[in-house]
PDB file of C-alpha atoms in Angstrom:
ATOM      1  CA  MET A   1       0.000   0.000   0.000  1.00 57.00           C
ATOM      2  CA  LYS A   2       1.345   3.432  -0.913  1.00 59.00           C
ATOM      3  CA  THR A   3       1.307   6.170   1.708  1.00 54.00           C
ATOM      4  CA  LEU A   4       1.006   9.887   1.140  1.00 55.00           C
ATOM      5  CA  THR A   5       3.955  12.174   1.565  1.00 58.00           C
ATOM      6  CA  ILE A   6       2.930  15.801   1.701  1.00 62.00           C
ATOM      7  CA  SER A   7       4.603  19.060   2.707  1.00 65.00           C
ATOM      8  CA  LYS A   8       3.120  21.573   5.107  1.00 61.00           C
ATOM      9  CA  THR A   9       2.180  23.857   2.240  1.00 61.00           C
ATOM     10  CA  ASN A  10       0.255  21.047   0.575  1.00 85.00           C
ATOM     11  CA  ILE A  11      -1.771  20.405   3.727  1.00 90.00           C
ATOM     12  CA  ALA A  12      -3.349  23.810   3.190  1.00 88.00           C
ATOM     13  CA  THR A  13      -4.698  22.634  -0.177  1.00 90.00           C
ATOM     14  CA  MET A  14      -5.837  19.142   0.857  1.00 91.00           C
ATOM     15  CA  THR A  15      -9.434  18.198   0.197  1.00 94.00           C
ATOM     16  CA  SER A  16     -11.770  16.304   2.464  1.00 95.00           C
ATOM     17  CA  GLN A  17     -11.719  13.415  -0.047  1.00 96.00           C
ATOM     18  CA  GLU A  18      -7.936  13.078   0.355  1.00 94.00           C
ATOM     19  CA  VAL A  19      -8.288  13.036   4.132  1.00 95.00           C
ATOM     20  CA  ASP A  20     -11.075  10.447   3.825  1.00 96.00           C
ATOM     21  CA  LYS A  21      -8.755   8.150   1.846  1.00 95.00           C
ATOM     22  CA  LEU A  22      -5.999   8.623   4.404  1.00 94.00           C
ATOM     23  CA  ALA A  23      -8.336   7.820   7.293  1.00 95.00           C
ATOM     24  CA  ILE A  24      -9.689   4.731   5.519  1.00 95.00           C
ATOM     25  CA  ARG A  25      -6.149   3.401   5.107  1.00 94.00           C
ATOM     26  CA  LEU A  26      -5.485   3.999   8.795  1.00 94.00           C
ATOM     27  CA  GLU A  27      -8.736   2.305   9.814  1.00 94.00           C
ATOM     28  CA  GLN A  28      -8.005  -0.724   7.632  1.00 95.00           C
ATOM     29  CA  ASP A  29      -4.433  -0.897   8.986  1.00 92.00           C
ATOM     30  CA  ASP A  30      -3.334  -2.902   5.955  1.00 89.00           C
ATOM     31  CA  TYR A  31       0.255  -1.739   5.543  1.00 93.00           C
ATOM     32  CA  SER A  32       3.205  -3.787   4.364  1.00 93.00           C
ATOM     33  CA  ASN A  33       5.281  -2.441   7.275  1.00 92.00           C
ATOM     34  CA  ALA A  34       4.757  -0.412  10.428  1.00 88.00           C
ATOM     35  CA  PHE A  35       6.544   2.630   9.039  1.00 91.00           C
ATOM     36  CA  GLU A  36       3.959   3.187   6.306  1.00 92.00           C
ATOM     37  CA  GLY A  37       1.181   3.301   8.887  1.00 91.00           C
ATOM     38  CA  LEU A  38       3.235   5.612  11.057  1.00 91.00           C
ATOM     39  CA  GLU A  39       3.778   7.998   8.133  1.00 90.00           C
ATOM     40  CA  ASP A  40       0.026   8.168   7.509  1.00 91.00           C
ATOM     41  CA  TRP A  41      -0.618   8.665  11.230  1.00 92.00           C
ATOM     42  CA  HIS A  42       1.865  11.561  11.358  1.00 91.00           C
ATOM     43  CA  LEU A  43       0.283  13.090   8.273  1.00 92.00           C
ATOM     44  CA  LEU A  44      -3.218  12.885   9.791  1.00 93.00           C
ATOM     45  CA  ARG A  45      -1.843  14.419  12.993  1.00 92.00           C
ATOM     46  CA  ALA A  46      -0.275  17.300  11.027  1.00 92.00           C
ATOM     47  CA  ILE A  47      -3.576  17.888   9.270  1.00 93.00           C
ATOM     48  CA  ALA A  48      -5.368  17.874  12.635  1.00 92.00           C
ATOM     49  CA  PHE A  49      -3.161  20.710  13.881  1.00 90.00           C
ATOM     50  CA  GLN A  50      -3.270  22.779  10.692  1.00 92.00           C
ATOM     51  CA  ARG A  51      -6.782  22.040   9.424  1.00 93.00           C
ATOM     52  CA  PRO A  52      -8.782  20.496  12.288  1.00 93.00           C
ATOM     53  CA  GLU A  53     -12.075  20.774  10.420  1.00 95.00           C
ATOM     54  CA  LEU A  54     -10.893  18.048   8.014  1.00 95.00           C
ATOM     55  CA  VAL A  55     -10.227  15.445  10.710  1.00 93.00           C
ATOM     56  CA  GLU A  56     -13.212  15.938  13.022  1.00 92.00           C
ATOM     57  CA  SER A  57     -14.680  12.591  11.955  1.00 92.00           C
ATOM     58  CA  TYR A  58     -11.358  10.786  12.384  1.00 93.00           C
ATOM     59  CA  ILE A  59      -9.996  12.247  15.616  1.00 89.00           C
ATOM     60  CA  HIS A  60     -10.417   8.820  17.245  1.00 89.00           C
ATOM     61  CA  LEU A  61      -7.569   7.553  15.060  1.00 91.00           C
ATOM     62  CA  LEU A  62      -5.157   9.960  16.708  1.00 88.00           C
ATOM     63  CA  ASP A  63      -5.855   9.112  20.364  1.00 77.00           C
ATOM     64  CA  LEU A  64      -5.570  12.773  21.276  1.00 63.00           C
ATOM     65  CA  GLU A  65      -6.702  13.382  24.829  1.00 60.00           C
ATOM     66  CA  ALA A  66      -6.763  16.465  26.947  1.00 57.00           C
ATOM     67  CA  TYR A  67      -4.265  16.126  29.766  1.00 55.00           C
ATOM     68  CA  ASP A  68      -4.557  17.865  33.097  1.00 57.00           C
ATOM     69  CA  GLU A  69      -1.051  18.962  33.985  1.00 61.00           C
ATOM     70  CA  ALA A  70      -2.094  20.210  37.428  1.00 59.00           C
TER      71      ALA A  70
END
């Protein structure tokens, strides 16, 4: 399975369809090695920080939790 490699500038132009495909790959977890899945996970995480509206439906894939540092 081929993973996406995208620069920060390209994240600004990503479409919701591209994010959907990325999330589907992550949900299926059908990678030939762990590094491909990790690359997709890091890409989805970068999108979440730069364009959170695109990953609202897939935030569960990132395991992001609010931490109380108190």
